[in-house]
PDB file of C-alpha atoms in Angstrom:
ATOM      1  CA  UNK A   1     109.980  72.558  90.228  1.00 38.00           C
ATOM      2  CA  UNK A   2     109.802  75.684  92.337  1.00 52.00           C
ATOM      3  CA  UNK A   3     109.245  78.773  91.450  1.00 60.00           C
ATOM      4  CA  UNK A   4     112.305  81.256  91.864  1.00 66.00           C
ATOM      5  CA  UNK A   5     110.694  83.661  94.210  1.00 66.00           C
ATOM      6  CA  UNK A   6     109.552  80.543  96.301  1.00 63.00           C
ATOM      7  CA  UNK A   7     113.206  79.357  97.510  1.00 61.00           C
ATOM      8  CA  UNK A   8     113.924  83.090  98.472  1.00 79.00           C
ATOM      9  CA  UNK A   9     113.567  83.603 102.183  1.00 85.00           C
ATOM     10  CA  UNK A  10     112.606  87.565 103.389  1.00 94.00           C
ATOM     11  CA  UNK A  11     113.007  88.878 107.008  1.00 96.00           C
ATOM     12  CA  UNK A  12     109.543  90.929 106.187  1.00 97.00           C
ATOM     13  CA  UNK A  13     107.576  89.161 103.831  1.00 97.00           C
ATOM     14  CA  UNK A  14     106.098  85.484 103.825  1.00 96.00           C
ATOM     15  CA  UNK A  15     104.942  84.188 100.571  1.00 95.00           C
ATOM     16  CA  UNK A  16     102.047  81.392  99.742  1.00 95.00           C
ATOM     17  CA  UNK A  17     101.578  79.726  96.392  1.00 93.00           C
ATOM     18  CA  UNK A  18      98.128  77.741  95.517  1.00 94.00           C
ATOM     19  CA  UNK A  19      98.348  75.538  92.839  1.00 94.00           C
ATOM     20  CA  UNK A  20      94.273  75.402  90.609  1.00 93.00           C
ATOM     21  CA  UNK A  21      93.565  73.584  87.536  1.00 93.00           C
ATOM     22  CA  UNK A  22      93.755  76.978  85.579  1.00 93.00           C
ATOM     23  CA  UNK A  23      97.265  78.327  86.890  1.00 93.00           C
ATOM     24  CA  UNK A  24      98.820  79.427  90.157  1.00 95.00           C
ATOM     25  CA  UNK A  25      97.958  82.138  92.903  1.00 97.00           C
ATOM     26  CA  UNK A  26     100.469  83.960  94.886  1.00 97.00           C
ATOM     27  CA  UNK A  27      99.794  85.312  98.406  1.00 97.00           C
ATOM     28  CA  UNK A  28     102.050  88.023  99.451  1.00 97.00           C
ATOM     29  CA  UNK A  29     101.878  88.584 103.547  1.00 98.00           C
ATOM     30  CA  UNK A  30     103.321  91.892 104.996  1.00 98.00           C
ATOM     31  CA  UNK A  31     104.878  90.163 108.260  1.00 97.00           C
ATOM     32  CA  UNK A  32     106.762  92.660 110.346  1.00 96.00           C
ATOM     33  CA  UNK A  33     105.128  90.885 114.142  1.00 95.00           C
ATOM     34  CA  UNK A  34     107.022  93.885 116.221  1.00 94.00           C
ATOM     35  CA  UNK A  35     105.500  96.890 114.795  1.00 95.00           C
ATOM     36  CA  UNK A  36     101.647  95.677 113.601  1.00 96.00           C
ATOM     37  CA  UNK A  37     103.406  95.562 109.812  1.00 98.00           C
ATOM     38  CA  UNK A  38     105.068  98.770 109.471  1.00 97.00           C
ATOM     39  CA  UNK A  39     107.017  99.622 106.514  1.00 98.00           C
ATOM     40  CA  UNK A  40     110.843  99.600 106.967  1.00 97.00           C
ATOM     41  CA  UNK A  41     113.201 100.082 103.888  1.00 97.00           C
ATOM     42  CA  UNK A  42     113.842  96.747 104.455  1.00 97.00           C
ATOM     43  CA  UNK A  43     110.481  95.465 103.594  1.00 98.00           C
ATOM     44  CA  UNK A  44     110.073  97.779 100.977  1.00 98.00           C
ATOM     45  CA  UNK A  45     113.325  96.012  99.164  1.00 98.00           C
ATOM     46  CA  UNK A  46     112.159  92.980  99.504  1.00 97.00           C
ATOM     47  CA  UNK A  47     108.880  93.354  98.327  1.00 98.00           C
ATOM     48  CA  UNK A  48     110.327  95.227  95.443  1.00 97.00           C
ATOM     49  CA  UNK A  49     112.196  91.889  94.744  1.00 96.00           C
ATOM     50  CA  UNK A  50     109.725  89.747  94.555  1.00 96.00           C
ATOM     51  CA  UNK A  51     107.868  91.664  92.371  1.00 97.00           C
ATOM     52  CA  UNK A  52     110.454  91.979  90.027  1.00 96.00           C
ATOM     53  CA  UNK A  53     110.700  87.634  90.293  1.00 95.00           C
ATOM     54  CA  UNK A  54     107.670  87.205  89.667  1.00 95.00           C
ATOM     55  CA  UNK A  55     106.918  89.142  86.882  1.00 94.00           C
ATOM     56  CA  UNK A  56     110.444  87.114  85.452  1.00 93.00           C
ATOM     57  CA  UNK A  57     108.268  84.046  85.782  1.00 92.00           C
ATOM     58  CA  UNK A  58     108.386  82.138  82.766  1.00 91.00           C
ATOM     59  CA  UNK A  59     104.278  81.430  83.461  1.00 92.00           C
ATOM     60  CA  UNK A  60     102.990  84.358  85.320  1.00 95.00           C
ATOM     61  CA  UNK A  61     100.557  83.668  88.052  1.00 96.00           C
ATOM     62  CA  UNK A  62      96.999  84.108  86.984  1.00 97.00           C
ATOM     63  CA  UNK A  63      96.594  86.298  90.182  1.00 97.00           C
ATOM     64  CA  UNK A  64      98.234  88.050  93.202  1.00 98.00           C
ATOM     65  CA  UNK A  65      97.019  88.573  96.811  1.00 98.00           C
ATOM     66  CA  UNK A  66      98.417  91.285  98.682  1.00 98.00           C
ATOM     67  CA  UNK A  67      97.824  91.015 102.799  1.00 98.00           C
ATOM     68  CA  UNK A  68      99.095  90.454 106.206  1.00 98.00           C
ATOM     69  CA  UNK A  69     100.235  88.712 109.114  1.00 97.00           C
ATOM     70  CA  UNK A  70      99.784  89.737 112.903  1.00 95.00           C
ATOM     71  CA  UNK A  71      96.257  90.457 112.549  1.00 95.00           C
ATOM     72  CA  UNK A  72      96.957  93.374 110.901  1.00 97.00           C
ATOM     73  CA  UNK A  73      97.373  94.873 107.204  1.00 98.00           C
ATOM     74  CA  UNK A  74      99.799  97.960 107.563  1.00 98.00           C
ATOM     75  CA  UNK A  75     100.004 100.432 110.114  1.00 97.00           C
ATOM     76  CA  UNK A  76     101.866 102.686 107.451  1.00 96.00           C
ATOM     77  CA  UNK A  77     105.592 103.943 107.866  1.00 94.00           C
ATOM     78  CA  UNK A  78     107.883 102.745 110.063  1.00 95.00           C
ATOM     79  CA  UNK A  79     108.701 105.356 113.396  1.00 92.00           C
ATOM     80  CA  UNK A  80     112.345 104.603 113.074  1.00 94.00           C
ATOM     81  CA  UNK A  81     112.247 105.069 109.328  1.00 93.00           C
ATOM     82  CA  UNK A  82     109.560 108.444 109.997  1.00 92.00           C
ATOM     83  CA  UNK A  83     112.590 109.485 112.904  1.00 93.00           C
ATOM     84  CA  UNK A  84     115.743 108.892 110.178  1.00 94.00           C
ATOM     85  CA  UNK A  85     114.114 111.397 107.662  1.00 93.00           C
ATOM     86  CA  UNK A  86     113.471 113.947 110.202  1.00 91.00           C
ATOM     87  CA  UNK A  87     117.354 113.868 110.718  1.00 93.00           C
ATOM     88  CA  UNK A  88     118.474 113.755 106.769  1.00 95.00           C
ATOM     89  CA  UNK A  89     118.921 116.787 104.516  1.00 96.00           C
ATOM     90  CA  UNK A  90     116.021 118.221 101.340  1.00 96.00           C
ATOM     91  CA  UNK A  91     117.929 116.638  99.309  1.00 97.00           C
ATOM     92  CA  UNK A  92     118.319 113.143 100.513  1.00 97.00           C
ATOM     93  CA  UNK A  93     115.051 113.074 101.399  1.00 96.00           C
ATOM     94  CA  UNK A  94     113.775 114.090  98.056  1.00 96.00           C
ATOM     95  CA  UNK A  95     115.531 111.305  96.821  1.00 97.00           C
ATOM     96  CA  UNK A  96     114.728 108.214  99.454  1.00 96.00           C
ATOM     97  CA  UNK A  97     111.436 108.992  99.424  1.00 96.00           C
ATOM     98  CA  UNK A  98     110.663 108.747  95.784  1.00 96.00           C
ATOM     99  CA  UNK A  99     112.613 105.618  96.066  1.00 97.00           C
ATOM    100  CA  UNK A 100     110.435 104.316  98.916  1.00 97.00           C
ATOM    101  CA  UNK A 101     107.648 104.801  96.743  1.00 96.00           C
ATOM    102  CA  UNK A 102     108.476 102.796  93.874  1.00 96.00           C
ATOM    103  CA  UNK A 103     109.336  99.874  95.853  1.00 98.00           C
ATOM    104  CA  UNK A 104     106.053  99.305  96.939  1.00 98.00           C
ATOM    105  CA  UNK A 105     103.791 100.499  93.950  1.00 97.00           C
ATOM    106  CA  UNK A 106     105.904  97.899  92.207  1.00 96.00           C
ATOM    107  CA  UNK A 107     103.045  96.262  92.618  1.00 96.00           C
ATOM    108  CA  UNK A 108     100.841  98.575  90.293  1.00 94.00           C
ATOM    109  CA  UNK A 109     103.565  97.351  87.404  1.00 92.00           C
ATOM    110  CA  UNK A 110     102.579  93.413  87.998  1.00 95.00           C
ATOM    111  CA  UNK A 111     100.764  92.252  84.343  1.00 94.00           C
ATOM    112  CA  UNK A 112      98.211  90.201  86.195  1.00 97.00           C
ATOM    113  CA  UNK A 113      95.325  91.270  88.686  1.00 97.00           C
ATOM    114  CA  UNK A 114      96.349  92.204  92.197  1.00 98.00           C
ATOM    115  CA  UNK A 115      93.996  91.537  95.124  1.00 98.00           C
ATOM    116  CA  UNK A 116      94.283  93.675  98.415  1.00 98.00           C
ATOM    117  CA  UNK A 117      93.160  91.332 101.321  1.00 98.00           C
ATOM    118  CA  UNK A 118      92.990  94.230 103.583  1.00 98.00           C
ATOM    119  CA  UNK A 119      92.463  91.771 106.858  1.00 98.00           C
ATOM    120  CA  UNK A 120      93.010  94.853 109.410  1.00 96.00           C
ATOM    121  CA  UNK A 121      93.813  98.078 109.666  1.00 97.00           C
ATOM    122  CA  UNK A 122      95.430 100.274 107.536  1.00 98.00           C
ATOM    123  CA  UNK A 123      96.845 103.941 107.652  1.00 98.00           C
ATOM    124  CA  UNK A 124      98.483 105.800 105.752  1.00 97.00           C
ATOM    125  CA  UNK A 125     101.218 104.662 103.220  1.00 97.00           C
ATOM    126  CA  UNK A 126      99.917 101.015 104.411  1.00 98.00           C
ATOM    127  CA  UNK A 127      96.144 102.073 103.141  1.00 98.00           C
ATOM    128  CA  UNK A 128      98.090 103.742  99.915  1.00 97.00           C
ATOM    129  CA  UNK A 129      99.332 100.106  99.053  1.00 98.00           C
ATOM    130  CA  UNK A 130      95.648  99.118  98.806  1.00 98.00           C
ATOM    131  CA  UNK A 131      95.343 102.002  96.366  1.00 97.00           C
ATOM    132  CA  UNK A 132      97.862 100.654  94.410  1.00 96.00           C
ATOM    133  CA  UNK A 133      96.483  97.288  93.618  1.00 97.00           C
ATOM    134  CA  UNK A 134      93.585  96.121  91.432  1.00 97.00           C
ATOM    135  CA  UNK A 135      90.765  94.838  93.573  1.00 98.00           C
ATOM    136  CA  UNK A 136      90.144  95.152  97.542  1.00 98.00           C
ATOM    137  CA  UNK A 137      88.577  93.245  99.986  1.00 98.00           C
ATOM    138  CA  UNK A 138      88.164  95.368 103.107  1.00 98.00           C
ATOM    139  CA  UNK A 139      87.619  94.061 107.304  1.00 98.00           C
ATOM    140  CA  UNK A 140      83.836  95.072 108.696  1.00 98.00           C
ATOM    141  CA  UNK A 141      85.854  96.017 111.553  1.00 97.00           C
ATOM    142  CA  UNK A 142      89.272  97.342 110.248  1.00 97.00           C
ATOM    143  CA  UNK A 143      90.107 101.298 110.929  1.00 98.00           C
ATOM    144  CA  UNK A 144      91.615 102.993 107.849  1.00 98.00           C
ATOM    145  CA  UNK A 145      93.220 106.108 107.096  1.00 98.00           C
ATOM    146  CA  UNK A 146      95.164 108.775 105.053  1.00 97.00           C
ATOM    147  CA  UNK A 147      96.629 110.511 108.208  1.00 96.00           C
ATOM    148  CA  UNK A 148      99.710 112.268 106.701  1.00 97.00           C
ATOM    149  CA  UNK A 149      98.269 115.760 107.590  1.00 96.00           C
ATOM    150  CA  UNK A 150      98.071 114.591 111.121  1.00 95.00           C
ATOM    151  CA  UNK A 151     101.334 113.850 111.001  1.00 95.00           C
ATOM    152  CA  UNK A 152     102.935 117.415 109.879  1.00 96.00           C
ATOM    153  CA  UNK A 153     103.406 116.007 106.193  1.00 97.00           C
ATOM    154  CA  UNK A 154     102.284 115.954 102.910  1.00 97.00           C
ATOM    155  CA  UNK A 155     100.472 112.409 101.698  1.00 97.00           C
ATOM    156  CA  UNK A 156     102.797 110.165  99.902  1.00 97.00           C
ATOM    157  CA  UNK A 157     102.710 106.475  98.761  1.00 97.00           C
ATOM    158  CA  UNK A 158     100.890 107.921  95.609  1.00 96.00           C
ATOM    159  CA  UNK A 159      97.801 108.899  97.728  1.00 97.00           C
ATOM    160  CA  UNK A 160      97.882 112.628  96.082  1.00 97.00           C
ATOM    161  CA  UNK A 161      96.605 110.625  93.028  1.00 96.00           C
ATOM    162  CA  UNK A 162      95.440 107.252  93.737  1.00 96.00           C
ATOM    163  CA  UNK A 163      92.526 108.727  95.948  1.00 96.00           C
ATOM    164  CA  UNK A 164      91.119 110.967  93.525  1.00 95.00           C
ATOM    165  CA  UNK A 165      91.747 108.501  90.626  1.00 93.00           C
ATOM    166  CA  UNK A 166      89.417 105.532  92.528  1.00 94.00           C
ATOM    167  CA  UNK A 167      87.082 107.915  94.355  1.00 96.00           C
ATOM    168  CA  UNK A 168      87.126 111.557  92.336  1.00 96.00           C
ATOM    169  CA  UNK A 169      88.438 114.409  93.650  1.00 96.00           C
ATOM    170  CA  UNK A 170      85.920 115.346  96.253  1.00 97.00           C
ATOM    171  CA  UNK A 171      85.316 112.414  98.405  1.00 97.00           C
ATOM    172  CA  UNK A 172      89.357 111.382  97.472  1.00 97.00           C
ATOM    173  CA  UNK A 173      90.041 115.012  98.521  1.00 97.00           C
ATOM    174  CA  UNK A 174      88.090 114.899 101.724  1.00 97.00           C
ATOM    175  CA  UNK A 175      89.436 111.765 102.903  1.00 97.00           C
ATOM    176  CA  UNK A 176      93.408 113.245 102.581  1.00 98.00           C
ATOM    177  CA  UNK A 177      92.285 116.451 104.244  1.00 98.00           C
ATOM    178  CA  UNK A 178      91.031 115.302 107.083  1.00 97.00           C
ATOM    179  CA  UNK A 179      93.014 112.159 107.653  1.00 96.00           C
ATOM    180  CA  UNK A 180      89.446 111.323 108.925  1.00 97.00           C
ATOM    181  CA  UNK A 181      88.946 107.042 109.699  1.00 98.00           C
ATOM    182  CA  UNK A 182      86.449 105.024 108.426  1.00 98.00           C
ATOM    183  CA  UNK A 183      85.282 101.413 108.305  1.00 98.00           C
ATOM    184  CA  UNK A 184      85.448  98.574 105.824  1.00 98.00           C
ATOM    185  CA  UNK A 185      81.578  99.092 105.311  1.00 97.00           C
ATOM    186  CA  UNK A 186      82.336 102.691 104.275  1.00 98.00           C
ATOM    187  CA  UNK A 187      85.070 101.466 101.809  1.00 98.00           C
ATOM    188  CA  UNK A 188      82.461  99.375 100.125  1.00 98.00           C
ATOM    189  CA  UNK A 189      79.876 101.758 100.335  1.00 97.00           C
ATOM    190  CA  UNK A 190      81.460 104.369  98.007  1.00 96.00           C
ATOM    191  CA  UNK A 191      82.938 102.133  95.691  1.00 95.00           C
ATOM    192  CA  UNK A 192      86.563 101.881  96.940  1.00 97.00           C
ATOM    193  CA  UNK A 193      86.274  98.149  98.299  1.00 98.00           C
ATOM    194  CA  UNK A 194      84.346  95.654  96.065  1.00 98.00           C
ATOM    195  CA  UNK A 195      83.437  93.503  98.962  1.00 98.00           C
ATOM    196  CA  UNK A 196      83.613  94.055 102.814  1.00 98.00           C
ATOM    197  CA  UNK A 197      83.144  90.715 104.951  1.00 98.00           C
ATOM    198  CA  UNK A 198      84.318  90.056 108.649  1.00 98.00           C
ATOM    199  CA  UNK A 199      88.199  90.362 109.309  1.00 97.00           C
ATOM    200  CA  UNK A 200      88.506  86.333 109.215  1.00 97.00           C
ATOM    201  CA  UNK A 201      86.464  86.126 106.010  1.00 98.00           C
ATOM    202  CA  UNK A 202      88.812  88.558 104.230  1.00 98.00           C
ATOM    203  CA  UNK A 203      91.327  86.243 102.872  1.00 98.00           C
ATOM    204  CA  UNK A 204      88.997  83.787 101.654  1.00 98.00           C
ATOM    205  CA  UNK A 205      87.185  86.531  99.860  1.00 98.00           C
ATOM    206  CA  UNK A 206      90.161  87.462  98.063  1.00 98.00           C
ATOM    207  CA  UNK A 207      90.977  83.648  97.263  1.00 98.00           C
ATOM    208  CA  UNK A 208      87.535  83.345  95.925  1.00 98.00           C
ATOM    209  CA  UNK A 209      88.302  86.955  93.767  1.00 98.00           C
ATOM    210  CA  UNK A 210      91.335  85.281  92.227  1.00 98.00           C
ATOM    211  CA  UNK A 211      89.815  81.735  91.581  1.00 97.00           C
ATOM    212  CA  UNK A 212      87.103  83.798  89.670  1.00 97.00           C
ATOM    213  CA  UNK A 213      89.756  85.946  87.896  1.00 97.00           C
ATOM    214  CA  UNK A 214      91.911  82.891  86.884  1.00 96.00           C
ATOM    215  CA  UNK A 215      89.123  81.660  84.882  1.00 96.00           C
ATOM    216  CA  UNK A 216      89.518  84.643  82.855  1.00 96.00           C
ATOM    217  CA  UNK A 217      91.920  84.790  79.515  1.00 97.00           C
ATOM    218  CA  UNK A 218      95.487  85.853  80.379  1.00 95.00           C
ATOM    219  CA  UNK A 219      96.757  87.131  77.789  1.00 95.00           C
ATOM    220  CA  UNK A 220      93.229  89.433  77.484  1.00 97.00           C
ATOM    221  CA  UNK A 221      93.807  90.543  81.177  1.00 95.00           C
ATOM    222  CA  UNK A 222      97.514  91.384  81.119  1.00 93.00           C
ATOM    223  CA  UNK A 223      96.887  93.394  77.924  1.00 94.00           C
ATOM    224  CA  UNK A 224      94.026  95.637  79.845  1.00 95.00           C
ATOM    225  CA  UNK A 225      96.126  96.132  83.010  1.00 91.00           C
ATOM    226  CA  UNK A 226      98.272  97.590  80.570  1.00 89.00           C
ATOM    227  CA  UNK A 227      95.902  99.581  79.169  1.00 92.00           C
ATOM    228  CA  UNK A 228      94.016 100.573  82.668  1.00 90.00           C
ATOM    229  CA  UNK A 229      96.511 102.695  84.529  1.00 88.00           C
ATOM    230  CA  UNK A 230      98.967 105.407  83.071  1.00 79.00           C
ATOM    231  CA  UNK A 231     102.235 105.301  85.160  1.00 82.00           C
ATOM    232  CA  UNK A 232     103.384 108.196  83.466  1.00 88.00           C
ATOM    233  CA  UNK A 233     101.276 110.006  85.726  1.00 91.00           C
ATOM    234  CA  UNK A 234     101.687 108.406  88.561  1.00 93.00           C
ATOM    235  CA  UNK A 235     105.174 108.730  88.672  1.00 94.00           C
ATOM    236  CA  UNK A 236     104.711 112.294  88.143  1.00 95.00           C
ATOM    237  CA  UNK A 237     102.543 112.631  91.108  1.00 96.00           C
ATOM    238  CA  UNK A 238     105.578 111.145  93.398  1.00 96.00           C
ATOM    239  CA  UNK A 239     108.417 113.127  92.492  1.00 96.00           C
ATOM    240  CA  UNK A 240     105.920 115.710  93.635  1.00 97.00           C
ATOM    241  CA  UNK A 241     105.002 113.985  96.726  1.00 97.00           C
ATOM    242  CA  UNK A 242     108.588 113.068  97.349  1.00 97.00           C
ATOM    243  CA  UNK A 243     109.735 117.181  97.145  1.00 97.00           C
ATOM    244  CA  UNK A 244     106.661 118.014  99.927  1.00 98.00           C
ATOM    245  CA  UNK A 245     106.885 115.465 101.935  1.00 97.00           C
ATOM    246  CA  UNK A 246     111.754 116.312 102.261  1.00 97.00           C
ATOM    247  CA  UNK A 247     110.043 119.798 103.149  1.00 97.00           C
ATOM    248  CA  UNK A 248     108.019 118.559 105.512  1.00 97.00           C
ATOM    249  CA  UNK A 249     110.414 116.527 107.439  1.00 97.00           C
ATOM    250  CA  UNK A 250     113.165 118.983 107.817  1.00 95.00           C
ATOM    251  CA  UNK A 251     110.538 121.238 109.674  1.00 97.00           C
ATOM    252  CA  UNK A 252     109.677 122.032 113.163  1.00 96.00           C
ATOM    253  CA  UNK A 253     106.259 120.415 112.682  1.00 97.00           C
ATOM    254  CA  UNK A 254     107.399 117.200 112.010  1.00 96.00           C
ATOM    255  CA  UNK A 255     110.037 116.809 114.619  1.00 95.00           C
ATOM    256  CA  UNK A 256     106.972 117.700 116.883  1.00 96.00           C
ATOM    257  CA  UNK A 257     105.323 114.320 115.518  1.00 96.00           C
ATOM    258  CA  UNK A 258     107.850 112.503 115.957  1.00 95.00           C
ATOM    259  CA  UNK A 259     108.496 113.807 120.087  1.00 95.00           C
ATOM    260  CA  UNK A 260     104.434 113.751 120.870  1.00 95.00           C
ATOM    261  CA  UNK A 261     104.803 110.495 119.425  1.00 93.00           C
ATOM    262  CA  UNK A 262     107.510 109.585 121.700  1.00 93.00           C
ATOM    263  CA  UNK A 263     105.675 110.953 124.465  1.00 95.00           C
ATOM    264  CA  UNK A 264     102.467 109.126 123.738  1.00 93.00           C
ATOM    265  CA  UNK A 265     100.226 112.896 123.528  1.00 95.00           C
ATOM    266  CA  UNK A 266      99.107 115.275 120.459  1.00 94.00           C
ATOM    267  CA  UNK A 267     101.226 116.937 118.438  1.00 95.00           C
ATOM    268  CA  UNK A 268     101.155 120.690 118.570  1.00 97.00           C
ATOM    269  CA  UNK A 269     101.834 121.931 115.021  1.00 97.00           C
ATOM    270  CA  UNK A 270     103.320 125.700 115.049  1.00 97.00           C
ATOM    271  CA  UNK A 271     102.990 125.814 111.122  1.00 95.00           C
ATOM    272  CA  UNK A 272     106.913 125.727 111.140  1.00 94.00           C
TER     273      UNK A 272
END
C-alpha cells in the first residue's frame, strides 16, 4: 500500500521513496526547472504539506533527504514573490513573511533525521533550509550564500539564529554580514557540512547518511531530535526577522533591488 504523501502530486516538489530492510527513506526534490528552484508561496505550501503527511505516517520514515532538481539546490526567494512584498503594506508583510517561514522550517519539526543533499548552489533563504535540517552534504563546486544584506534586507528563513547556533556567533555573524560566498570545501571545513564530495556524488552521500542512520533505534532518535533543538527560540527569532525584513521591503532600498535587478546592474542603496 502507498503511502499517503506518495499519491499526492505537487507542481513544485517531486518526491522519492526507497524501500531497506530496516524501514523507508524519503527524498524530497525542490523542482521549480524555470527559476534554478526558487521559492514561491506555492512551493512553500506544498512542502509544508508534505511535511505535515508524513509526520501523520502511521510508520515514520527512518530518514528524510532534502535536495533538488535542475542541477541546482535553491537559489533562495522567488523575484516575483521578492517584487509582491515590495508592493504590500508593514503589516501584511509582517504577517506573510513569518508565515513563509514556517512553511519551510517545517522541516526542523520532522521526528526523524533530515539530510540536506545540497547538490548545487544555494543562497539565501535556499542555504537557510540547509540550516534547518539535521545533517548536510555540501557540492565541491556549489556557491553558497546568506546575501540578504546585499539585497537591502534583513536575513530571514531563521538565518539570524540558525547561523550562530551551527557555527557561533562570530564566524555565523561574519558570514550574514557580508553575504560573502563560499565553497562546499569551506562548509566542511568549519564544521557546517559533515561531508563535501563532487556535485554528482552528493545524493549518494546523503543516501549512504540515511542507510547509516536507519540502522539506528527510532524511537532513541526521535526522542533526541526532540530534545536537540528548542523551537521556542526559533520561533522567536522569526517574528523578529519577519518585523525587519516588512521594514525593509516597504523602503527605498529595496525597491532599488528589485529595479537593478530588473536591469541586470548593482543596486545603489541610499540607506532609505
Amino acid at each position: 500500500m502507498k503511502s499517503r504523501f506518495e499519491t499526492k502530486e505537487y507542481e513544485f516538489l517531486e518526491i522519492e521513496s526507497r524501500d531497506t530492510e530496516d524501514g523507508k527513506i524519503v527524498s524530497i526534490f525542490l523542482n521549480n526547472p524555470t527559476s534554478r528552484n526558487s521559492m514561491t508561496w506555492k512551493m512553500g505550501e506544498e512542502f509544508a504539506d508534505l511535511i505535515h503527511s508524513i509526520k501523520k505516517e502511521k510508520v515514520l520514515p527512518r530518514a528524510v533527504i532534502i535536495s533538488g532538481r535542475n542541477d541546482v539546490f535553491c537559489a533562495g526567494g522567488d523575484l516575483n514573490l521578492l517584487r509582491s512584498f515590495s508592493e504590500k503594506s508593514f503589516s501584511q508583510n509582517r504577517r506573510d513573511m513569518r508565515k513563509f517561514y514556517g512553511f519551510f522550517l517545517s522541516v526542523r519539526k520532522l521526528p526523524v533525521p533530515v539530510i540536506a543533499a545540497v547538490n548545487g548552489h544555494a543562497i539565501g533563504a535556499g542555504l537557510s533550509l540547509t540550516f534547518g535540517c539535521d545533517l548536510r552534504i555540501f557540492a565541491e563546486e556549489g556557491k553558497y550564500s546568506f546575501n540578504f544584506v546585499r539585497l537591502g534586507i534583513h536575513p530571514g528563513m531563521g538565518s539570524s539564529f540558525l547561523s550562530p547556533e551551527l557555527l557561533g556567533k562570530s564566524l555565523g555573524g561574519r558570514l550574514l554580514l557580508t553575504g560573502e560566498t563560499f565553497d562546499g570545501k569551506f562548509a566542511k571545513s568549519c564544521g557546517l557540512a559533515l561531508d563535501s564530495v563532487p556535485k554528482k556524488e552528493v545524493y549518494d552521500r546523503a543516501m549512504e547518511l540515511a542507510l547509516s542512520l536507519s540502522k539506528a533505534a527510532p524511537l532513541a532518535l526521535q526522542e533526541l531530535k526532540r530534545n536537540l533543538y528548542s523551537w521556542k527560540q526559533l520561533d522567536s527569532a522569526l517574528k523578529k526577522e519577519a518585523e525587519s525584513q516588512a521594514r525593509n521591503f516597504i523602503s527605498d532600498d529595496f525597491k532599488e533591488t528589485i529595479k537593478s535587478i530588473l536591469e541586470k546592474r548593482e543596486p545603489k542603496f541610499t540607506g532609505k
